[in-house]
Amino acid sequence: MSIQKDGIMVILSSPSGAGKTTLVKLLSKKKNFQISVSHTTREPRHSEVPEQDYYFVNKEKFENLIKNEEFFEYAKVFNHFYGTTRTPVIEKLNKGKNVIFDIDWQGADQIKNKQLNYKLITFFILPPSKEVLFERLSNRDMKDKLIVKERMKEFDRDVLHWINYDYVIINDSLEDCYSRINNLIEAEINNGSKDYDKEYIRKHVDKLTS
Ligand code: 5GP
């Protein structure tokens, strides 16, 4: 009789515009990670598919989920609520499936503090420079200059949370970034050696915040 091994949890967080959502999709496709689908009170964007990208709910429904203690974690981000329900995550992990979360630093902190018996690896994705971030945000569907300005300000606050993550990855090219994350996950699972230079990251953060 074989003993079922639990799945692992991988969290990807980043300031808006660092390319995290694409990376999450890539990890799910190439490594067969199950994406945790969050609930949110924000309106769907044109390209988004309900129940695939998010469960779009109103504030009342969200508050009910809070009251019934169904959330694994939840937070207010950019004036909207976002949260991960517990049951689907635990069910997947118990079946040996790996789960990936696209959540912010507040959610990552909450999950980390639970100290569950499932392996957890946390990644914080950063843009190569503020100029590149500005360009990425300006080219999104959020052409509104005010929103871009607001997200740039938010970036200055968000970036400070890098220190609470296991690894910080600079997203200069999607393929490189994916392969660095992949190598670190494999090294973590197999207790292998990790190619990671924290001092280099510290200097990069200093540059981004100066
Ligand atoms: P967006 O509205 O652009 O899809 O997401 C805004 C931010 O909310 C992103 O940083 C995203 O990672 C975060 N987010 C999405 N779902 C959740 C969630 O369930 N919990 C938390 N804490 N943050 C989330």
Short mmCIF file of C-alpha atoms and ligand atoms in Angstrom, two decimals:
data_model
loop_
_atom_site.label_atom_id
_atom_site.label_comp_id
_atom_site.label_asym_id
_atom_site.label_seq_id
_atom_site.Cartn_x
_atom_site.Cartn_y
_atom_site.Cartn_z
CA MET A 1 0.00 0.00 0.00
CA SER A 2 1.47 3.37 -0.93
CA ILE A 3 1.19 6.33 1.42
CA GLN A 4 -0.20 9.44 -0.27
CA LYS A 5 2.22 12.38 0.01
CA ASP A 6 0.63 15.76 0.69
CA GLY A 7 0.92 18.48 -1.90
CA ILE A 8 2.96 21.63 -1.36
CA MET A 9 1.87 25.28 -1.33
CA VAL A 10 3.62 27.90 -3.42
CA ILE A 11 2.78 31.57 -3.01
CA LEU A 12 3.62 34.17 -5.64
CA SER A 13 3.19 37.79 -4.62
CA SER A 14 4.32 40.97 -6.27
CA PRO A 15 3.57 44.62 -6.60
CA SER A 16 1.09 45.27 -9.42
CA GLY A 17 2.67 45.05 -12.88
CA ALA A 18 5.59 42.75 -12.10
CA GLY A 19 4.17 39.95 -14.26
CA LYS A 20 3.07 37.53 -11.57
CA THR A 21 -0.23 36.40 -13.08
CA THR A 22 1.50 35.17 -16.26
CA LEU A 23 4.03 33.28 -14.14
CA VAL A 24 1.28 31.61 -12.11
CA LYS A 25 -0.39 30.42 -15.32
CA LEU A 26 2.93 29.15 -16.66
CA LEU A 27 3.65 27.21 -13.46
CA SER A 28 0.21 25.67 -13.54
CA LYS A 29 0.61 24.63 -17.18
CA LYS A 30 4.20 23.37 -17.09
CA LYS A 31 4.35 21.93 -13.57
CA ASN A 32 0.74 20.91 -13.16
CA PHE A 33 0.21 23.17 -10.17
CA GLN A 34 -3.42 23.75 -9.25
CA ILE A 35 -4.21 27.46 -9.13
CA SER A 36 -6.15 28.55 -6.05
CA VAL A 37 -9.11 30.58 -7.34
CA SER A 38 -9.83 33.51 -5.02
CA HIS A 39 -13.05 35.30 -4.19
CA THR A 40 -13.14 39.04 -4.83
CA THR A 41 -15.58 41.92 -4.54
CA ARG A 42 -14.03 43.79 -7.49
CA GLU A 43 -15.69 43.89 -10.92
CA PRO A 44 -14.47 41.41 -13.56
CA ARG A 45 -12.15 42.76 -16.28
CA HIS A 46 -13.05 42.13 -19.94
CA SER A 47 -10.64 39.25 -20.33
CA GLU A 48 -11.57 37.49 -17.10
CA VAL A 49 -13.63 34.32 -16.83
CA PRO A 50 -15.77 33.92 -13.69
CA GLU A 51 -14.87 30.86 -11.58
CA GLN A 52 -11.67 30.47 -13.54
CA ASP A 53 -9.92 33.75 -12.74
CA TYR A 54 -11.96 34.66 -9.66
CA TYR A 55 -15.26 33.99 -7.95
CA PHE A 56 -16.79 37.45 -8.32
CA VAL A 57 -19.08 38.10 -5.37
CA ASN A 58 -20.74 41.09 -3.73
CA LYS A 59 -19.69 42.51 -0.39
CA GLU A 60 -22.56 40.83 1.44
CA LYS A 61 -21.58 37.38 0.20
CA PHE A 62 -17.93 38.08 1.04
CA GLU A 63 -18.87 39.19 4.56
CA ASN A 64 -20.89 36.00 5.00
CA LEU A 65 -17.86 33.91 4.05
CA ILE A 66 -15.85 35.83 6.68
CA LYS A 67 -18.56 35.29 9.29
CA ASN A 68 -18.73 31.57 8.56
CA GLU A 69 -14.94 31.36 8.85
CA GLU A 70 -14.58 29.90 5.40
CA PHE A 71 -11.49 31.90 4.51
CA PHE A 72 -8.00 30.50 4.75
CA GLU A 73 -6.88 34.12 4.41
CA TYR A 74 -8.40 37.36 3.18
CA ALA A 75 -7.37 40.99 2.78
CA LYS A 76 -8.38 44.36 1.43
CA VAL A 77 -6.30 45.30 -1.61
CA PHE A 78 -6.88 48.52 -3.63
CA ASN A 79 -10.27 49.09 -1.96
CA HIS A 80 -11.60 45.61 -2.73
CA PHE A 81 -11.72 42.42 -0.75
CA TYR A 82 -9.87 39.31 -1.87
CA GLY A 83 -9.80 35.94 -0.15
CA THR A 84 -8.94 32.25 -0.44
CA THR A 85 -11.47 29.72 0.84
CA ARG A 86 -10.01 26.93 2.95
CA THR A 87 -11.83 23.77 1.83
CA PRO A 88 -10.72 23.56 -1.84
CA VAL A 89 -7.09 24.17 -0.86
CA ILE A 90 -6.95 21.56 1.89
CA GLU A 91 -8.77 18.99 -0.27
CA LYS A 92 -6.22 19.41 -3.06
CA LEU A 93 -3.23 19.26 -0.72
CA ASN A 94 -4.57 16.11 0.96
CA LYS A 95 -4.90 14.48 -2.45
CA GLY A 96 -1.21 15.17 -3.08
CA LYS A 97 -1.83 18.04 -5.49
CA ASN A 98 0.42 21.10 -5.37
CA VAL A 99 -1.37 24.43 -5.04
CA ILE A 100 -0.20 27.83 -6.25
CA PHE A 101 -1.54 31.11 -4.85
CA ASP A 102 -1.51 34.50 -6.54
CA ILE A 103 -2.09 36.60 -3.43
CA ASP A 104 -0.68 39.75 -1.85
CA TRP A 105 1.74 40.09 1.09
CA GLN A 106 -1.08 40.28 3.65
CA GLY A 107 -2.42 36.88 2.55
CA ALA A 108 1.09 35.42 2.39
CA ASP A 109 1.72 36.55 5.98
CA GLN A 110 -1.55 34.99 7.15
CA ILE A 111 -0.82 31.63 5.54
CA LYS A 112 2.77 31.64 6.82
CA ASN A 113 1.60 32.38 10.37
CA LYS A 114 -0.70 29.34 10.35
CA GLN A 115 2.38 27.10 10.34
CA LEU A 116 0.48 24.21 8.76
CA ASN A 117 1.99 20.80 8.18
CA TYR A 118 2.20 21.34 4.42
CA LYS A 119 5.41 22.54 2.80
CA LEU A 120 5.18 26.24 1.90
CA ILE A 121 7.49 28.16 -0.45
CA THR A 122 6.98 31.88 -0.91
CA PHE A 123 8.19 34.01 -3.83
CA PHE A 124 8.09 37.78 -4.29
CA ILE A 125 8.39 38.93 -7.89
CA LEU A 126 9.96 42.30 -8.67
CA PRO A 127 10.31 44.26 -11.90
CA PRO A 128 13.85 44.91 -13.24
CA SER A 129 13.43 48.68 -12.78
CA LYS A 130 10.87 51.35 -11.99
CA GLU A 131 10.98 52.48 -15.62
CA VAL A 132 9.96 49.01 -16.82
CA LEU A 133 7.21 48.86 -14.20
CA PHE A 134 5.86 52.24 -15.31
CA GLU A 135 5.85 51.07 -18.92
CA ARG A 136 4.09 47.79 -18.06
CA LEU A 137 1.42 49.55 -16.03
CA SER A 138 0.86 52.19 -18.72
CA ASN A 139 0.40 49.51 -21.40
CA ARG A 140 -2.20 47.56 -19.45
CA ASP A 141 -5.91 48.06 -19.83
CA MET A 142 -5.54 50.66 -17.11
CA LYS A 143 -4.60 53.53 -19.39
CA ASP A 144 -5.87 55.98 -16.81
CA LYS A 145 -2.82 58.04 -15.72
CA LEU A 146 -4.19 58.45 -12.20
CA ILE A 147 -4.40 54.69 -11.69
CA VAL A 148 -0.83 54.22 -12.93
CA LYS A 149 0.35 56.91 -10.51
CA GLU A 150 -1.54 55.28 -7.66
CA ARG A 151 -0.07 51.85 -8.44
CA MET A 152 3.45 53.32 -8.61
CA LYS A 153 2.92 54.78 -5.12
CA GLU A 154 1.54 51.45 -3.93
CA PHE A 155 4.68 49.82 -5.34
CA ASP A 156 6.89 51.88 -3.00
CA ARG A 157 4.95 50.51 -0.02
CA ASP A 158 4.57 46.90 -1.28
CA VAL A 159 8.22 46.41 -2.16
CA LEU A 160 9.20 46.73 1.52
CA HIS A 161 7.63 43.34 2.21
CA TRP A 162 10.25 41.48 0.17
CA ILE A 163 12.08 40.56 3.35
CA ASN A 164 9.28 38.24 4.54
CA TYR A 165 9.51 35.95 1.50
CA ASP A 166 11.68 32.89 1.02
CA TYR A 167 12.85 34.11 -2.39
CA VAL A 168 12.70 37.32 -4.39
CA ILE A 169 12.88 36.94 -8.16
CA ILE A 170 13.51 39.73 -10.66
CA ASN A 171 11.25 39.38 -13.67
CA ASP A 172 13.49 40.63 -16.47
CA SER A 173 12.50 37.88 -18.88
CA LEU A 174 9.57 35.56 -18.36
CA GLU A 175 11.44 32.39 -19.36
CA ASP A 176 14.42 33.14 -17.06
CA CYS A 177 12.15 34.06 -14.23
CA TYR A 178 10.10 30.89 -14.66
CA SER A 179 13.19 28.73 -14.80
CA ARG A 180 14.66 30.32 -11.64
CA ILE A 181 11.40 29.67 -9.76
CA ASN A 182 11.24 26.13 -11.10
CA ASN A 183 14.84 25.39 -10.03
CA LEU A 184 14.22 26.75 -6.54
CA ILE A 185 11.02 24.71 -6.11
CA GLU A 186 12.84 21.55 -7.24
CA ALA A 187 15.76 22.31 -4.90
CA GLU A 188 13.35 22.88 -2.00
CA ILE A 189 11.48 19.62 -2.66
CA ASN A 190 14.64 17.54 -3.12
CA ASN A 191 16.77 19.32 -0.51
CA GLY A 192 19.16 20.33 -3.26
CA SER A 193 21.47 23.34 -3.36
CA LYS A 194 19.82 26.67 -4.07
CA ASP A 195 21.15 29.19 -6.53
CA TYR A 196 20.08 32.36 -4.73
CA ASP A 197 21.99 35.55 -3.89
CA LYS A 198 20.16 37.52 -1.20
CA GLU A 199 22.73 40.35 -1.18
CA TYR A 200 22.16 40.94 -4.89
CA ILE A 201 18.41 41.16 -4.20
CA ARG A 202 18.96 43.57 -1.31
CA LYS A 203 20.93 45.86 -3.63
CA HIS A 204 18.22 45.62 -6.29
CA VAL A 205 15.54 46.60 -3.74
CA ASP A 206 17.73 49.53 -2.59
CA LYS A 207 17.91 50.71 -6.20
CA LEU A 208 14.13 50.36 -6.65
CA THR A 209 13.40 52.33 -3.52
CA SER A 210 16.02 55.09 -3.81
P1 5GP B 1 -6.07 42.05 -9.28
O1 5GP B 1 -7.28 42.88 -8.90
O2 5GP B 1 -5.09 42.85 -10.10
O3 5GP B 1 -6.46 40.74 -9.89
O4 5GP B 1 -5.33 41.69 -7.91
C1 5GP B 1 -4.90 42.70 -7.04
C2 5GP B 1 -4.03 42.07 -5.95
O5 5GP B 1 -4.80 41.22 -5.12
C3 5GP B 1 -2.89 41.21 -6.48
O6 5GP B 1 -1.71 41.56 -5.76
C4 5GP B 1 -3.31 39.80 -6.15
O7 5GP B 1 -2.19 38.96 -5.92
C5 5GP B 1 -4.08 40.03 -4.88
N1 5GP B 1 -5.00 38.91 -4.59
C6 5GP B 1 -5.73 38.20 -5.47
N2 5GP B 1 -6.43 37.25 -4.84
C7 5GP B 1 -6.13 37.35 -3.53
C8 5GP B 1 -6.53 36.63 -2.36
O8 5GP B 1 -7.31 35.68 -2.39
N3 5GP B 1 -6.00 37.03 -1.18
C9 5GP B 1 -5.13 38.09 -1.08
N4 5GP B 1 -4.65 38.38 0.12
N5 5GP B 1 -4.73 38.78 -2.15
C10 5GP B 1 -5.22 38.43 -3.36
#
